[in-house]
PDB file of C-alpha atoms and ligand atoms in Angstrom:
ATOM      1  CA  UNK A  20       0.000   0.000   0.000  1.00  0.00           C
ATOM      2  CA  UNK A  21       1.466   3.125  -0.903  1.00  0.00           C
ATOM      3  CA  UNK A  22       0.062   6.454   0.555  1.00  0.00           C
ATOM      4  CA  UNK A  23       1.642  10.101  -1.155  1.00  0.00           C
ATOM      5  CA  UNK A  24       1.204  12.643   1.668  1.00  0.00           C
ATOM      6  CA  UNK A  25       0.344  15.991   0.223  1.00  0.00           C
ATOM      7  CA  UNK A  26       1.344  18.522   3.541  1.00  0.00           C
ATOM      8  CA  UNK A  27       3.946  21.533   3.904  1.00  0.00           C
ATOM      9  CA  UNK A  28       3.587  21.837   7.824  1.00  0.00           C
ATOM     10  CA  UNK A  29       6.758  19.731   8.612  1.00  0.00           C
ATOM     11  CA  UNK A  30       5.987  18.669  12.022  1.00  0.00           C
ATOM     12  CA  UNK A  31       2.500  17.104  10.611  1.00  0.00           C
ATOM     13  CA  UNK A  32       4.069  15.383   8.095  1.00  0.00           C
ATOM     14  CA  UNK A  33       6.738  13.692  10.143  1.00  0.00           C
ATOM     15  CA  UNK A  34       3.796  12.370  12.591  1.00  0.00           C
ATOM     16  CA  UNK A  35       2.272  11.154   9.548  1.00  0.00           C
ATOM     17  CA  UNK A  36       5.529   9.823   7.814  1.00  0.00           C
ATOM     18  CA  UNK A  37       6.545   8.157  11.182  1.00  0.00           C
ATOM     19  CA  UNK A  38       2.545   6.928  12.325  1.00  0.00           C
ATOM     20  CA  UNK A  39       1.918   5.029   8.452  1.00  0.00           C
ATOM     21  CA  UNK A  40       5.419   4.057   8.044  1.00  0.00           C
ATOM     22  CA  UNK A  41       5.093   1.766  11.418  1.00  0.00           C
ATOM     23  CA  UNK A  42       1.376   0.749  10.345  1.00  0.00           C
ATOM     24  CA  UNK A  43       3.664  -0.721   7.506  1.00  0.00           C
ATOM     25  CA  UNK A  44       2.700   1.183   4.478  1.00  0.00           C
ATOM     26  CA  UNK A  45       4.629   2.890   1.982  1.00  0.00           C
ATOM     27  CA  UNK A  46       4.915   6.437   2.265  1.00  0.00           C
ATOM     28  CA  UNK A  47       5.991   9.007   0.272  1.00  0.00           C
ATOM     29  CA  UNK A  48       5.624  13.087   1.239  1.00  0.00           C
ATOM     30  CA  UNK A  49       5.862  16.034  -1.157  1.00  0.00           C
ATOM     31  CA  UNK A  50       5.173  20.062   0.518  1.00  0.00           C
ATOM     32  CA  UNK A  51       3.713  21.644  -2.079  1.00  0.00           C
ATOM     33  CA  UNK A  52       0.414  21.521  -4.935  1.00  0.00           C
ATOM     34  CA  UNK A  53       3.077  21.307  -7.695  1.00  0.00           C
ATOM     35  CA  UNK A  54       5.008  18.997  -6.768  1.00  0.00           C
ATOM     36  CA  UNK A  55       1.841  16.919  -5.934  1.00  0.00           C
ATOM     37  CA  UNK A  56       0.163  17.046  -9.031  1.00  0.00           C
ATOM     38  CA  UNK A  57       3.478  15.958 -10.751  1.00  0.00           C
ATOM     39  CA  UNK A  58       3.447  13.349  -8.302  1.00  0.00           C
ATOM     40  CA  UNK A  59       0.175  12.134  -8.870  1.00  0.00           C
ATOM     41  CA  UNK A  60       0.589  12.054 -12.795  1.00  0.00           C
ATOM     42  CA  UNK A  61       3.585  10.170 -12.783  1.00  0.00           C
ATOM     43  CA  UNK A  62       2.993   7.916  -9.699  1.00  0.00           C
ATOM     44  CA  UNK A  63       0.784   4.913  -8.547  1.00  0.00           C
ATOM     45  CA  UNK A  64      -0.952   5.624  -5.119  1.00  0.00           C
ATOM     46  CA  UNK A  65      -3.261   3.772  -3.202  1.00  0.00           C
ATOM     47  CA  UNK A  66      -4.307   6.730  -0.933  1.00  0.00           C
ATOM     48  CA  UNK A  67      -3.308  10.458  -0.819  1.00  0.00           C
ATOM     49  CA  UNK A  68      -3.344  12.755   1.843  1.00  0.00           C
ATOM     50  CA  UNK A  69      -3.898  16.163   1.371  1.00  0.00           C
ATOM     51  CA  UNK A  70      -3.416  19.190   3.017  1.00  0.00           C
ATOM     52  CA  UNK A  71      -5.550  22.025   1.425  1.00  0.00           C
ATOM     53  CA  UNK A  72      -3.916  24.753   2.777  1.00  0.00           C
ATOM     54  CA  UNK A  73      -0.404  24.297   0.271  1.00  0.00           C
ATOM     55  CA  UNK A  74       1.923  26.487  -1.079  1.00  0.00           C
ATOM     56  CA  UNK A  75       2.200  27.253  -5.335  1.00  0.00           C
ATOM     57  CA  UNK A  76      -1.025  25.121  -5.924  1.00  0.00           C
ATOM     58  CA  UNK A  77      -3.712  24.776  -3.381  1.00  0.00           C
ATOM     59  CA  UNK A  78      -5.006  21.891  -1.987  1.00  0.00           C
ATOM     60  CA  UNK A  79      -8.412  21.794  -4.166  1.00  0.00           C
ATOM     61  CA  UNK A  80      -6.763  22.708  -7.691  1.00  0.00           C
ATOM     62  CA  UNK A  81      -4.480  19.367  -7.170  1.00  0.00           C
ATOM     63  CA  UNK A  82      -7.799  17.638  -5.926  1.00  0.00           C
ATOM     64  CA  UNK A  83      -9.480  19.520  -9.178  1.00  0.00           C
ATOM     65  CA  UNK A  84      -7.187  18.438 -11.409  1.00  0.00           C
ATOM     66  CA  UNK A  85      -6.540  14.585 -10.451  1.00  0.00           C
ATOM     67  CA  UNK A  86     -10.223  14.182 -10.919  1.00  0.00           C
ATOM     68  CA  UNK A  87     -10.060  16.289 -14.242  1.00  0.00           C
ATOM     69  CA  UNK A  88      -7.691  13.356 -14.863  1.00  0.00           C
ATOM     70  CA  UNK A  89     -10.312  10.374 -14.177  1.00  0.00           C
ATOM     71  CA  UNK A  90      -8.134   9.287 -11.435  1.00  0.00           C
ATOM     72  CA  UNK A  91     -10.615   8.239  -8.594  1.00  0.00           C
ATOM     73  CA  UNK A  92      -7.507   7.776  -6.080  1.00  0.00           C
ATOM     74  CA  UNK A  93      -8.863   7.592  -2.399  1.00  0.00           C
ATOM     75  CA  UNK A  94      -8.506  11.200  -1.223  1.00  0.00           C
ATOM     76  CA  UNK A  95      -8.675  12.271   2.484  1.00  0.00           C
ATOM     77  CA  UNK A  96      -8.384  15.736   2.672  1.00  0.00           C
ATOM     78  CA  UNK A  97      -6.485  17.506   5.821  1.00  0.00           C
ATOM     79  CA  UNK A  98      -8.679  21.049   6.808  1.00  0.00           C
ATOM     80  CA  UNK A  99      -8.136  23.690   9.056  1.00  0.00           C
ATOM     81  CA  UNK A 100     -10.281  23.463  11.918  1.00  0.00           C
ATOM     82  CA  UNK A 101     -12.558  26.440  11.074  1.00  0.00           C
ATOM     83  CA  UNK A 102     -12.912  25.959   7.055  1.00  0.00           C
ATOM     84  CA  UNK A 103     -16.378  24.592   7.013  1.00  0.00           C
ATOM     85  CA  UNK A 104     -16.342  25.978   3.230  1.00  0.00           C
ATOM     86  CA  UNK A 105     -13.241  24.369   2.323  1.00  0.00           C
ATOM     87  CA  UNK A 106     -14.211  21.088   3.474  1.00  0.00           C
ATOM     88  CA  UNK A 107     -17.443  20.899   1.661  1.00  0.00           C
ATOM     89  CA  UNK A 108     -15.717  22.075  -1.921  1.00  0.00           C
ATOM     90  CA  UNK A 109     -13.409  19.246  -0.650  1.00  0.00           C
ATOM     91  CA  UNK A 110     -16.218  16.935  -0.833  1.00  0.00           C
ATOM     92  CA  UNK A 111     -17.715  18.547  -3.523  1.00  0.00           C
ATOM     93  CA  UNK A 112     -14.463  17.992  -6.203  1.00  0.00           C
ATOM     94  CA  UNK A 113     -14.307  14.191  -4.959  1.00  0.00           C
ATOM     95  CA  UNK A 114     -12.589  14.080  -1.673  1.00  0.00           C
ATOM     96  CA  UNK A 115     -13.661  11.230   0.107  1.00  0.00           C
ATOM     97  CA  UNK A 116     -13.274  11.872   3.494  1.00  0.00           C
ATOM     98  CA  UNK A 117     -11.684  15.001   5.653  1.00  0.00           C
ATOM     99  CA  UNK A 118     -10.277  15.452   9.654  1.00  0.00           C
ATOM    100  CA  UNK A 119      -9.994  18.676  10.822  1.00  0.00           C
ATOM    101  CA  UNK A 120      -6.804  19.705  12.671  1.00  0.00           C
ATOM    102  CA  UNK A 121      -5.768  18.809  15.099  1.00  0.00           C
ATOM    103  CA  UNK A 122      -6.782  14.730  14.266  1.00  0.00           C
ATOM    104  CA  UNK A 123      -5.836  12.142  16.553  1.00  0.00           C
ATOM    105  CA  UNK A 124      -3.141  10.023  14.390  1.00  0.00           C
ATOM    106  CA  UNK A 125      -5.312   6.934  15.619  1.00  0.00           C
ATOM    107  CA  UNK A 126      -8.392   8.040  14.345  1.00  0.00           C
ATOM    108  CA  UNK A 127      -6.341   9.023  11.269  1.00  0.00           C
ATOM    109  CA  UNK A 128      -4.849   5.668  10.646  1.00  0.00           C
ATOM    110  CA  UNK A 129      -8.192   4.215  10.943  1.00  0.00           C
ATOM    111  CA  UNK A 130      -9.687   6.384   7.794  1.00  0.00           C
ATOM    112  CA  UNK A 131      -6.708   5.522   5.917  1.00  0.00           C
ATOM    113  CA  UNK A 132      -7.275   1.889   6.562  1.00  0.00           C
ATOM    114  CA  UNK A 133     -11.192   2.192   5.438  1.00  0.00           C
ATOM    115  CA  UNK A 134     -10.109   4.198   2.645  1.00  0.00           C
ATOM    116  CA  UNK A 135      -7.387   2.162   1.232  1.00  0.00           C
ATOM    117  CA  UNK A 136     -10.423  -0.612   1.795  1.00  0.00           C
ATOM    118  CA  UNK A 137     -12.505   1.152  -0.351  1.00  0.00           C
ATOM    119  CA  UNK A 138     -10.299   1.830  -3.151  1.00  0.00           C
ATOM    120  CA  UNK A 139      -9.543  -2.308  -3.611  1.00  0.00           C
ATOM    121  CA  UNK A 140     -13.194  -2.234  -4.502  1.00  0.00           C
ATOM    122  CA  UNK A 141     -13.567  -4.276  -0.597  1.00  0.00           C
ATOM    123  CA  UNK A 142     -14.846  -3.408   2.716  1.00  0.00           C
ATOM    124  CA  UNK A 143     -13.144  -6.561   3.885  1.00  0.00           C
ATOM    125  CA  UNK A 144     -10.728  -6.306   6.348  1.00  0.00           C
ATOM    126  CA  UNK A 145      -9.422 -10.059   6.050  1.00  0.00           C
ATOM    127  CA  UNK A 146      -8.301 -11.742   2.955  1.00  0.00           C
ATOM    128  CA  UNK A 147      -8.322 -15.396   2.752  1.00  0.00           C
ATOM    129  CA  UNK A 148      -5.812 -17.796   0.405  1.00  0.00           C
ATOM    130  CA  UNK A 149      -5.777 -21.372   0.797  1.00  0.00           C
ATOM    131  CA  UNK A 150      -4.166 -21.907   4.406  1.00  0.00           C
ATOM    132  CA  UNK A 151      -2.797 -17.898   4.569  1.00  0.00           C
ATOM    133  CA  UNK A 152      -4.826 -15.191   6.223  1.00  0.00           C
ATOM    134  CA  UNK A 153      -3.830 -11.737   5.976  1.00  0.00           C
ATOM    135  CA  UNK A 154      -5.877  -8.938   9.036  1.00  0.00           C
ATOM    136  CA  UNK A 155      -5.467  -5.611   7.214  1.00  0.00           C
ATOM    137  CA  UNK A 156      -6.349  -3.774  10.641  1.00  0.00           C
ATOM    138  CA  UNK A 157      -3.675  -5.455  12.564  1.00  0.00           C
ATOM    139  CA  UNK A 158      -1.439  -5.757   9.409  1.00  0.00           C
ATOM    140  CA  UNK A 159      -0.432  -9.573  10.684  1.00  0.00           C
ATOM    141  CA  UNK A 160      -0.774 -12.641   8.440  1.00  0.00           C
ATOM    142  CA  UNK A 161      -1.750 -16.169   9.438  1.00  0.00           C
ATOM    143  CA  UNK A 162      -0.399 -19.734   8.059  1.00  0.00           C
ATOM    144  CA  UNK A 163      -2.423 -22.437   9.849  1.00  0.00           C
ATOM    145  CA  UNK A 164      -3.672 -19.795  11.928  1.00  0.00           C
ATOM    146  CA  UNK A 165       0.023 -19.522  13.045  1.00  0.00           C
ATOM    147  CA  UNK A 166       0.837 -15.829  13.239  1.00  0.00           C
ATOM    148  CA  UNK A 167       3.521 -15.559  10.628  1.00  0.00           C
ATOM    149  CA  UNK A 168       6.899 -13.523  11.932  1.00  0.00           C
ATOM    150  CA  UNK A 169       7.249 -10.841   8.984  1.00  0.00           C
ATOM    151  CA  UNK A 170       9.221  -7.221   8.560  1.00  0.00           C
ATOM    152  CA  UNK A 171       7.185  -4.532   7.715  1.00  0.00           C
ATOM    153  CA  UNK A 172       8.570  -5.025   3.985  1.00  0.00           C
ATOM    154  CA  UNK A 173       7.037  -8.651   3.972  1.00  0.00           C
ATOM    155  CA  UNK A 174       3.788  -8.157   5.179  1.00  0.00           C
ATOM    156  CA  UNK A 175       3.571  -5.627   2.331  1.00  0.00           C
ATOM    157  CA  UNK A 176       4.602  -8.058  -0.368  1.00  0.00           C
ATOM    158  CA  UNK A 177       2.323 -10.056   1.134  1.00  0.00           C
ATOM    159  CA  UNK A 178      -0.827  -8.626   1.132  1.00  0.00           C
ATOM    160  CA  UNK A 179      -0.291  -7.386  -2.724  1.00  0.00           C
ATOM    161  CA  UNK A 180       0.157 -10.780  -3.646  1.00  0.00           C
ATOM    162  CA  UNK A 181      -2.738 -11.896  -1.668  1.00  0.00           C
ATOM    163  CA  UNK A 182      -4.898  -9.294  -3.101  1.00  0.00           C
ATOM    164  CA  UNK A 183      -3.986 -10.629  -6.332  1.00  0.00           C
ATOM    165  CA  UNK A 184      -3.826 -13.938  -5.890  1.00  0.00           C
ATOM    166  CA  UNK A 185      -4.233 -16.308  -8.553  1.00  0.00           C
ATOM    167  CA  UNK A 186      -2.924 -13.277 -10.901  1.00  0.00           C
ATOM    168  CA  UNK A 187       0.305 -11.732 -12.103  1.00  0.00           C
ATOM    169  CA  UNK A 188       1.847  -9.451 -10.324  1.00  0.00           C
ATOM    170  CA  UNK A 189       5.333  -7.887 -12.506  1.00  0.00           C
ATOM    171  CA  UNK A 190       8.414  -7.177 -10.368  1.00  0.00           C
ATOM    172  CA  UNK A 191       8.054  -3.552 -11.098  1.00  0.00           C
ATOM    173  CA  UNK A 192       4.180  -3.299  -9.756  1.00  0.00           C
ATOM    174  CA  UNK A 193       5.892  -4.554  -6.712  1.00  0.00           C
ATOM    175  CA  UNK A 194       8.638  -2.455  -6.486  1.00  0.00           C
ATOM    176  CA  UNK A 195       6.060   0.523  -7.561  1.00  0.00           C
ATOM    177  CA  UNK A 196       4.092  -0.479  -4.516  1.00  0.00           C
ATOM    178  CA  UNK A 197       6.666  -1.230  -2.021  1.00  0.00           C
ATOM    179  CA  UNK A 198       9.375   1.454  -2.554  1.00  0.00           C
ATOM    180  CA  UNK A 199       9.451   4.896  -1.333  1.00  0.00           C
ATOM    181  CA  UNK A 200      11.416   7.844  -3.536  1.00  0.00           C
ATOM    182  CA  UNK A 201      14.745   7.972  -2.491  1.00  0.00           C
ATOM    183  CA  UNK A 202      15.186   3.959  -1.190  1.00  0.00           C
ATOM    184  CA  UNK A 203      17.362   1.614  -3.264  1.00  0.00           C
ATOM    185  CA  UNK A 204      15.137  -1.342  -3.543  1.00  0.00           C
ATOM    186  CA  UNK A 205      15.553  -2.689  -7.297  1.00  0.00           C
ATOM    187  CA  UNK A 206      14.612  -5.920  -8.968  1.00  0.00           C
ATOM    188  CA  UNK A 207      17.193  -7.684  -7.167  1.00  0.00           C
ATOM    189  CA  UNK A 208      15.998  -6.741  -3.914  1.00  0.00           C
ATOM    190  CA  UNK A 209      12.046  -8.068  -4.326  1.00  0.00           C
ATOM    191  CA  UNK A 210      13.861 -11.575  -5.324  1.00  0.00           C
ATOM    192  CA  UNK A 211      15.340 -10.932  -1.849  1.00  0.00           C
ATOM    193  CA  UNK A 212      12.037 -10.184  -0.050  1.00  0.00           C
ATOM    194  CA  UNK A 213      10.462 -13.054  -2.169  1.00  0.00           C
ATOM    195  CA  UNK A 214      12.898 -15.555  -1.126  1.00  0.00           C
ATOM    196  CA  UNK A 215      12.151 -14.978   2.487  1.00  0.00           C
ATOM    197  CA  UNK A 216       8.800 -15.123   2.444  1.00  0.00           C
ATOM    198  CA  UNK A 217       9.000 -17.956   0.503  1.00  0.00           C
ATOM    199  CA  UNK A 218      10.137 -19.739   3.450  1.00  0.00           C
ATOM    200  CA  UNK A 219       7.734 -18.477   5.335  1.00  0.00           C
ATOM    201  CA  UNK A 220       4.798 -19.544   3.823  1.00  0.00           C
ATOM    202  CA  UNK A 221       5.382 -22.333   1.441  1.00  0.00           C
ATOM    203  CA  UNK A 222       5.638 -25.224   4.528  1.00  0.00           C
ATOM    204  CA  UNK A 223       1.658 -25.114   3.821  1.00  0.00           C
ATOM    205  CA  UNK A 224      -0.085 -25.873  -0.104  1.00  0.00           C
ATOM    206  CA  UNK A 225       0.247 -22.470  -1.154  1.00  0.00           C
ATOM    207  CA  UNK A 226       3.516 -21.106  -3.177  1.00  0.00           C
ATOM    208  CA  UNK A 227       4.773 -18.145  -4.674  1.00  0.00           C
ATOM    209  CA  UNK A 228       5.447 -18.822  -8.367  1.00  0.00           C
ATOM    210  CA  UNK A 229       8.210 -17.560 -10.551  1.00  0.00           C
ATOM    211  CA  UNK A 230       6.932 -16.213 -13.836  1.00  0.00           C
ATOM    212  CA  UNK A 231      10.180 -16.451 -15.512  1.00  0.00           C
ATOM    213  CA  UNK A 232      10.975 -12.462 -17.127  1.00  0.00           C
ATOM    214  CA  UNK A 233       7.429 -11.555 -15.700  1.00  0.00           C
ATOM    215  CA  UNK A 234       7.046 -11.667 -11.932  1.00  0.00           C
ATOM    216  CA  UNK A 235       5.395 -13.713  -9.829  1.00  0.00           C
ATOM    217  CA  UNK A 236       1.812 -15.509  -8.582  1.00  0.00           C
ATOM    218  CA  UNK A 237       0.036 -16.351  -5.107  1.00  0.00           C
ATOM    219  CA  UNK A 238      -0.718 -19.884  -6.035  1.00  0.00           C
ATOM    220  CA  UNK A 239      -2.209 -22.928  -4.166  1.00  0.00           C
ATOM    221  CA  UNK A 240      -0.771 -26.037  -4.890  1.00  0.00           C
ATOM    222  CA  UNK A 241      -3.131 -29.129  -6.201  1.00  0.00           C
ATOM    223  CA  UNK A 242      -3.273 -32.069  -3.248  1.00  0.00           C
TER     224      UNK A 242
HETATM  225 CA1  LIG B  24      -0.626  23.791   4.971  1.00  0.00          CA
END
């Protein structure tokens, strides 16, 4: 899951940075309208966060113009207490949901996890495979009903291979959806990440396939 941060006051967007990066998503921050809308046109996101209040392109023109681009991105916008106006042209261009600051980071994180829900087109918060369970509020996966020991960067690959289980999923979707700007992780490094999970998981009849030059598939494996 990878969730852009749209916010120039520094000191909210570290709480942010630090409160979804240890809920184990992938988060990326820019501090101002431009470089969000660049972001947004050149990125895949699962969620953004947006401040409305930013510098060189406010809040509601980047809001206006991802919608102007079909895009229909999970937006939770960030208000000023007071802007009752604000929030409802929010809502109005396609925001999906709003908090008011000063937001408890708890109640934040659980918005983010309903909206991230909502864009995968599922209100569920559990997603079954063969023997492997996956708890999207607790981010912790099953085997057996084993809780499954997994770094932050596993439980990730996890849970995009679980939601697409049965499917492809290309190296570079996952490296799209697990990497932030700035952090090394190539091609090389998702064999890595595969190979441990792969060890994991695969004592039970479910495997992670190789798609030789393609990527890889959540598979169960015939009895
Ligand atoms: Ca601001």
């Amino acid at each position: 899951m990878r969730v852009l941060i749209a916010e120039d006051d520094q000191v909210i967007a570290e709480g942010l940075l630090r409160a979804l990066r240890n809920a184990g998503y992938s988060v990326d921050q820019v501090g101002s309208g431009t470089e969000a809308d660049a972001a947004l046109a050149s990125h895949e996101f699962d969620l953004l966060i947006l401040d409305l209040g930013l510098p060189k392109l406010h809040g509601l023109e980047v809001l206006r113009k991802l919608r102007g681009r079909g895009s229909s991105l999970p937006v939770l916008v960030l208000t000023a207490a007071d802007s009752v106006e604000q929030r409802v042209k929010g809502l109005d261009l396609g925001a999906d949901d709003y908090m008011a600051k000063p937001f408890s980071l708890q109640e934040l994180e659980a918005r983010v996890r309903a909206l991230t829900r909502r864009g995968l087109g599922t209100a569920a918060t559990v997603i079954k495979h063969g023997p492997l369970t996956f708890d999207a509020t607790g981010r912790v996966a099953y085997l057996n009903e084993q809780m499954i020991e997994l770094s932050a960067r596993e439980i990730s690959l996890l849970e995009v291979l679980l939601q697409r289980a049965g499917r492809l999923v290309s190296k570079d979707q996952l490296v799209e959806r697990l990497c932030e700007w700035g952090d090394e992780v190539s091609n090389n490094a998702i064999e890595v990440y595969i190979h441990r999970l792969r060890k994991k998981i695969e004592q039970g009849p479910v495997r992670i396939a190789t798609v030789r030059g393609l990527g890889y598939c959540l598979e169960k494996v015939a009895a």
